[in-house]
Amino acid sequence: MPTPTEHGRPDPETTTLAHSRDGRPVSDRGDTVCVIGAGASGLTAVKNLAEHGFGVDCYERETGIGGAWNWRHDRSPVYASTYLISSRPFTQFPDFPMPDDWPDYPHHSQLLSYFERYADHFDLRRHIWFGTEVVRVEPVADDRWDVTTRSTGGYGPERTSRYAAVVIANGHNWSPKLPRYEGLEQFRGEVMHASSYKDPAQLRGKRVLVVGAGNTGCDIAVEAAQQASRCWHSTRRGYWYAPKYVFGRPADQVNDTLLALRVPLRVRQWLYHRTLRLTVGDLTRFGLPKPDHRVYETHPIANSQLVYHVGHGAITPVPDIGRFHSHSVELADGRQIDPELVVFATGYLPRFEFLDAKILGDDEGAGRPRLWLNAFVPDHPTLAVAGLVQPDSGVFTLSHWQAVLFARLLRLRATRPDRAAAFAKRVRAGAGQRYSGQVKDSTRHWFEVGHADYLRALERALRNLEGK
Amino acid sequence: MSVQTGERVRVMRSWEWARPVRPVRREVLSALPELEEGQPPLLFVPGFGHGAWAYAEHWLGHAAARGFPAYAVSLRGHGGSDPAPEANLRAYAHDVVQVAAGLPRQAVLVGHGAGALVVAHALARYPARAAVLVAPVLGGWATFGAALRRNPFGTVPAVFGGRLRLSRRQLFSRGLPDADARRYAARLGRAARRAQWQLLTGADPEPAVGRPSVLVLGSPDDRVVPSSALTRAARRYGSAPLLFPGMGHDLMLDARWQEPIDAILDWLVKNPTRDDRA
Ligand SMILES: Cc1cc2nc3c(=O)[nH]c(=O)nc-3n(C[C@H](O)[C@H](O)[C@H](O)COP(=O)(O)OP(=O)(O)OC[C@H]3O[C@@H](n4cnc5c(N)ncnc54)[C@H](O)[C@@H]3O)c2cc1C
Ligand SMILES: NC(=O)c1ccc[n+]([C@@H]2O[C@H](COP(=O)([O-])OP(=O)(O)OC[C@H]3O[C@@H](n4cnc5c(N)ncnc54)[C@H](OP(=O)(O)O)[C@@H]3O)[C@@H](O)[C@H]2O)c1
């Protein structure tokens, strides 16, 4: 059974009953908005919708809040040593700062406690149904939505409720993306995706191959350098390994100083390259491949330790994997290595199984929605996705403003339909727009946005909507 | 009585992100009700020169006795908080938002004097449940003119970075025993130079977030804040001021301190919550 929190929502039986297309009873939730997921993005959606006067029902399949940052959750991608990569000012919600005596880059356990405090401070839990999974979301007449839930794990009956609007905040960093390789089935060693990596003890004393140099791959390679008996790090291209501090300050704060001065991207890239060259130097001397792109054209890596351990010889950089054999791995350059454990830190893919892919404009079913501002859905004015962004900063500021914009849009639908209609037009025209400079073609960049470009676009949308 | 939302919302804050306010140790005094009665926490913000002590004299205890968890912060450089000679209004507002966000539940912000201006700035960065501006000094040249007329010798030096001097006569009514008035006046400190200057020249506060109701109150006999300023401040938030004739500027310390705090608490009890207004 679902576990309602103290207050819970009113008993659906007391509301008018409608029926779904296939005749199942539907409890009508009136003007209430449904939020899917109580991670950071879902929480800020609940808070901002409630603040704008909406009733909110939030469904969360886990038993607690925090999503990815609740590392006890089975699907949490966070491991024991995860620290933020975006410094505090870029990571906190804009209207609920983290304590200023916290470190520049807090630990994941601090982040969870921050979200817990946010939920308590704004009394959000009374809106949340824990242990309840959304299994279907279907559009019905008048831009309303039928949302079907059941208790996580599939026990108990399904229930369907009708909502005025839906915010999808289900996260996009929990469903592993696993590459295929010839011979992988015969490989006798242990293979895992980074999503099941939790603790350095899993590496201790082993010969480990880490694949991928996103922030996850780099963190795991650094831990393997200290715990494993051997560490190879395989990447299919060269990257810019940026330190967390430059010029005595968190690197993102230095970057935003330049953004505030409106220094153009090309100049910022040049300055960045120059700074790296003067500090860490040319990485090809360690056998790392030369980057095939400029900085900011792949998702930024913030890791001061990777290069350090490469310099110690504790990490051996190797190229892409060619194929697997039963006891060895053949690299693209023909070399053979013999890891006991292979960790695929190859990233994640979004999943929206509860929704017809076409609704999000993903007509080919490739898994990539086509939205405006990564959030608004053409021809579905009462549906929004929150948190489907991968910024060069923290996600939460962006989710917050997405929620504010959606809440104001919903309010204006009643009071100023002309403005809402103009907004819908912009959504249709702008679907698929990007908010970053050029990026390398990879699924990992589907949702890449430059935080400044993105927030400026969102600010414009907000002002246009309100006619200011 | 909800805030006008005529102004534009700001999303991008590159400078603020790039240059975070320096953290300091802040003094927070509190008085908590014996039984949790479900009332929102109150955060009292003192005006320039005052510290949390000014509320600890009477108001904190009284609010707690009426069931409200009551806290008062000393802005940096004031009371028992760390010194901060370089502070500006942004740093003061930061102090308020930091303490408010650290409270267990969404707080009501209460600012007195220039502390009301600090609260007005903080309201743009923290969705307070409601706000109360007590004898607010919202800044600008009109405030300066009034101060100059009433207290030229105390005001002029402040323009040149000196200390803004407020006399006992300005702060308290004759009803307050002289010994008390002297004791309080002796505890007054000073705000940072830049913050004082920003009282005159600083930008207006950005629009409040989260649609808080705002109550303005003061005394028509206040010798720092003229009635016209009270009316102007209240109008800005779409209401009229509540007046307590016969009192000095420091309503929380003056002889009849209980009347204004009771009025604030009554207003909070009656003030429709957001859910009802929806
Ligand atoms: C190792 C790692 C480190 C990271 N570090 C940073 C960082 O430093 N800064 C940063 O900003 N971002 C970072 N991220 C990105 C991270 O994804 C976001 O910080 C954040 O978790 C996004 O929040 P969210 O609410 O959008 O998604 P999630 O945190 O994934 O939350 C989604 C929630 O929805 C629930 N849910 C999903 N489907 C359903 C359903 N069908 N029914 C009911 N509930 C459902 C889930 O249980 C979950 O609670 C990191 C990611 C990883 C993998
Ligand atoms: N706060 C933190 O400390 C922290 C830690 C970890 C992650 N994160 C965040 O979490 C998100 C996910 O990060 P992630 O590192 O898990 O994933 P990611 O950024 O998607 O990186 C995946 C890595 O694997 C490589 N890869 C993918 N498919 C491959 C294939 N088929 N063959 C070879 N290599 C392949 C990618 O190479 P290409 O570049 O060639 O595609 C990339 O190097 C990011 O937003 C990241 O910033 C934050």
Short mmCIF file of N, CA and C in Angstrom, two decimals, chain A residues 350-402:
data_model
loop_
_atom_site.label_atom_id
_atom_site.label_comp_id
_atom_site.label_asym_id
_atom_site.label_seq_id
_atom_site.Cartn_x
_atom_site.Cartn_y
_atom_site.Cartn_z
N PRO A 350 18.28 8.89 -20.13
CA PRO A 350 16.97 9.21 -19.52
C PRO A 350 15.96 8.11 -19.81
N ARG A 351 14.94 8.01 -18.98
CA ARG A 351 13.88 7.02 -19.22
C ARG A 351 12.54 7.61 -18.82
N PHE A 352 11.59 7.47 -19.72
CA PHE A 352 10.23 7.96 -19.43
C PHE A 352 9.23 6.87 -19.78
N GLU A 353 9.37 5.69 -19.18
CA GLU A 353 8.54 4.55 -19.60
C GLU A 353 7.06 4.77 -19.37
N PHE A 354 6.74 5.66 -18.46
CA PHE A 354 5.33 5.86 -18.10
C PHE A 354 4.58 6.72 -19.11
N LEU A 355 5.32 7.16 -20.15
CA LEU A 355 4.73 8.13 -21.07
C LEU A 355 5.00 7.69 -22.50
N ASP A 356 4.03 7.88 -23.36
CA ASP A 356 4.24 7.63 -24.78
C ASP A 356 5.35 8.57 -25.28
N ALA A 357 6.39 7.98 -25.86
CA ALA A 357 7.58 8.77 -26.25
C ALA A 357 7.21 9.93 -27.17
N LYS A 358 6.16 9.75 -27.96
CA LYS A 358 5.79 10.80 -28.92
C LYS A 358 5.36 12.08 -28.22
N ILE A 359 4.80 11.93 -27.03
CA ILE A 359 4.32 13.12 -26.32
C ILE A 359 5.47 14.09 -26.08
N LEU A 360 6.66 13.55 -25.76
CA LEU A 360 7.81 14.41 -25.52
C LEU A 360 8.55 14.73 -26.82
N GLY A 361 7.92 14.43 -27.94
CA GLY A 361 8.52 14.79 -29.23
C GLY A 361 9.62 13.84 -29.65
N ASP A 362 9.72 12.69 -29.00
CA ASP A 362 10.74 11.70 -29.34
C ASP A 362 10.11 10.70 -30.32
N ASP A 363 9.90 11.16 -31.55
CA ASP A 363 9.10 10.36 -32.49
C ASP A 363 9.76 9.05 -32.87
N GLU A 364 11.10 9.03 -32.94
CA GLU A 364 11.78 7.79 -33.34
C GLU A 364 11.98 6.85 -32.15
N GLY A 365 11.65 7.29 -30.96
CA GLY A 365 11.86 6.44 -29.79
C GLY A 365 13.33 6.31 -29.44
N ALA A 366 14.13 7.31 -29.81
CA ALA A 366 15.57 7.25 -29.52
C ALA A 366 15.85 7.55 -28.05
N GLY A 367 14.84 8.06 -27.35
CA GLY A 367 15.03 8.36 -25.93
C GLY A 367 15.36 9.81 -25.67
N ARG A 368 15.37 10.62 -26.72
CA ARG A 368 15.75 12.02 -26.55
C ARG A 368 14.57 12.94 -26.79
N PRO A 369 14.01 13.52 -25.74
CA PRO A 369 12.85 14.41 -25.91
C PRO A 369 13.21 15.67 -26.69
N ARG A 370 12.22 16.27 -27.29
CA ARG A 370 12.41 17.52 -28.03
C ARG A 370 11.56 18.59 -27.37
N LEU A 371 12.21 19.42 -26.58
CA LEU A 371 11.49 20.37 -25.73
C LEU A 371 12.03 21.77 -25.92
N TRP A 372 11.31 22.73 -25.37
CA TRP A 372 11.84 24.09 -25.33
C TRP A 372 12.35 24.35 -23.92
N LEU A 373 13.48 25.01 -23.81
CA LEU A 373 14.13 25.24 -22.52
C LEU A 373 14.32 23.92 -21.76
N ASN A 374 14.47 22.83 -22.52
CA ASN A 374 14.63 21.48 -21.96
C ASN A 374 13.49 21.11 -21.01
N ALA A 375 12.38 21.82 -21.09
CA ALA A 375 11.35 21.62 -20.08
C ALA A 375 9.92 21.66 -20.62
N PHE A 376 9.68 22.47 -21.64
CA PHE A 376 8.30 22.70 -22.08
C PHE A 376 8.00 21.91 -23.34
N VAL A 377 6.79 21.34 -23.38
CA VAL A 377 6.45 20.33 -24.36
C VAL A 377 5.52 20.91 -25.41
N PRO A 378 5.92 20.92 -26.68
CA PRO A 378 5.04 21.46 -27.71
C PRO A 378 3.67 20.78 -27.67
N ASP A 379 2.63 21.55 -27.79
CA ASP A 379 1.25 21.08 -27.85
C ASP A 379 0.73 20.43 -26.56
N HIS A 380 1.53 20.46 -25.50
CA HIS A 380 1.03 19.99 -24.21
C HIS A 380 1.35 21.04 -23.15
N PRO A 381 0.53 22.09 -23.12
CA PRO A 381 0.86 23.24 -22.28
C PRO A 381 0.83 22.95 -20.78
N THR A 382 0.25 21.84 -20.38
CA THR A 382 0.17 21.56 -18.95
C THR A 382 1.13 20.46 -18.53
N LEU A 383 2.12 20.21 -19.37
CA LEU A 383 3.13 19.19 -19.03
C LEU A 383 4.50 19.86 -19.05
N ALA A 384 5.32 19.57 -18.05
CA ALA A 384 6.69 20.10 -18.06
C ALA A 384 7.63 19.06 -17.48
N VAL A 385 8.88 19.12 -17.93
CA VAL A 385 9.91 18.25 -17.39
C VAL A 385 10.87 19.13 -16.61
N ALA A 386 11.19 18.73 -15.38
CA ALA A 386 12.12 19.54 -14.58
C ALA A 386 13.41 18.77 -14.36
N GLY A 387 14.51 19.44 -14.49
CA GLY A 387 15.81 18.83 -14.18
C GLY A 387 16.44 18.07 -15.34
N LEU A 388 15.86 18.17 -16.54
CA LEU A 388 16.43 17.46 -17.68
C LEU A 388 17.51 18.34 -18.33
N VAL A 389 18.47 18.69 -17.51
CA VAL A 389 19.56 19.56 -17.96
C VAL A 389 20.85 19.02 -17.38
N GLN A 390 21.92 19.25 -18.11
CA GLN A 390 23.25 18.95 -17.57
C GLN A 390 24.09 20.21 -17.75
N PRO A 391 24.04 21.09 -16.75
CA PRO A 391 24.72 22.37 -16.89
C PRO A 391 26.19 22.28 -16.52
N ASP A 392 26.94 23.30 -16.91
CA ASP A 392 28.33 23.44 -16.47
C ASP A 392 28.33 24.11 -15.10
N SER A 393 27.38 23.74 -14.26
CA SER A 393 27.22 24.30 -12.91
C SER A 393 26.26 23.36 -12.21
N GLY A 394 25.63 23.81 -11.11
CA GLY A 394 24.67 22.94 -10.44
C GLY A 394 23.34 22.88 -11.18
N VAL A 395 22.61 21.79 -10.97
CA VAL A 395 21.33 21.58 -11.63
C VAL A 395 20.21 22.36 -10.92
N PHE A 396 20.34 22.54 -9.60
CA PHE A 396 19.16 22.90 -8.80
C PHE A 396 18.64 24.31 -9.04
N THR A 397 19.56 25.24 -9.31
CA THR A 397 19.12 26.60 -9.65
C THR A 397 18.25 26.56 -10.89
N LEU A 398 18.66 25.72 -11.85
CA LEU A 398 17.92 25.64 -13.10
C LEU A 398 16.55 25.01 -12.87
N SER A 399 16.52 23.93 -12.09
CA SER A 399 15.23 23.29 -11.79
C SER A 399 14.29 24.26 -11.09
N HIS A 400 14.86 25.03 -10.16
CA HIS A 400 14.05 26.00 -9.42
C HIS A 400 13.34 26.95 -10.40
N TRP A 401 14.09 27.53 -11.32
CA TRP A 401 13.49 28.52 -12.22
C TRP A 401 12.56 27.87 -13.22
N GLN A 402 12.85 26.63 -13.62
CA GLN A 402 11.90 25.91 -14.47
C GLN A 402 10.55 25.81 -13.75
#
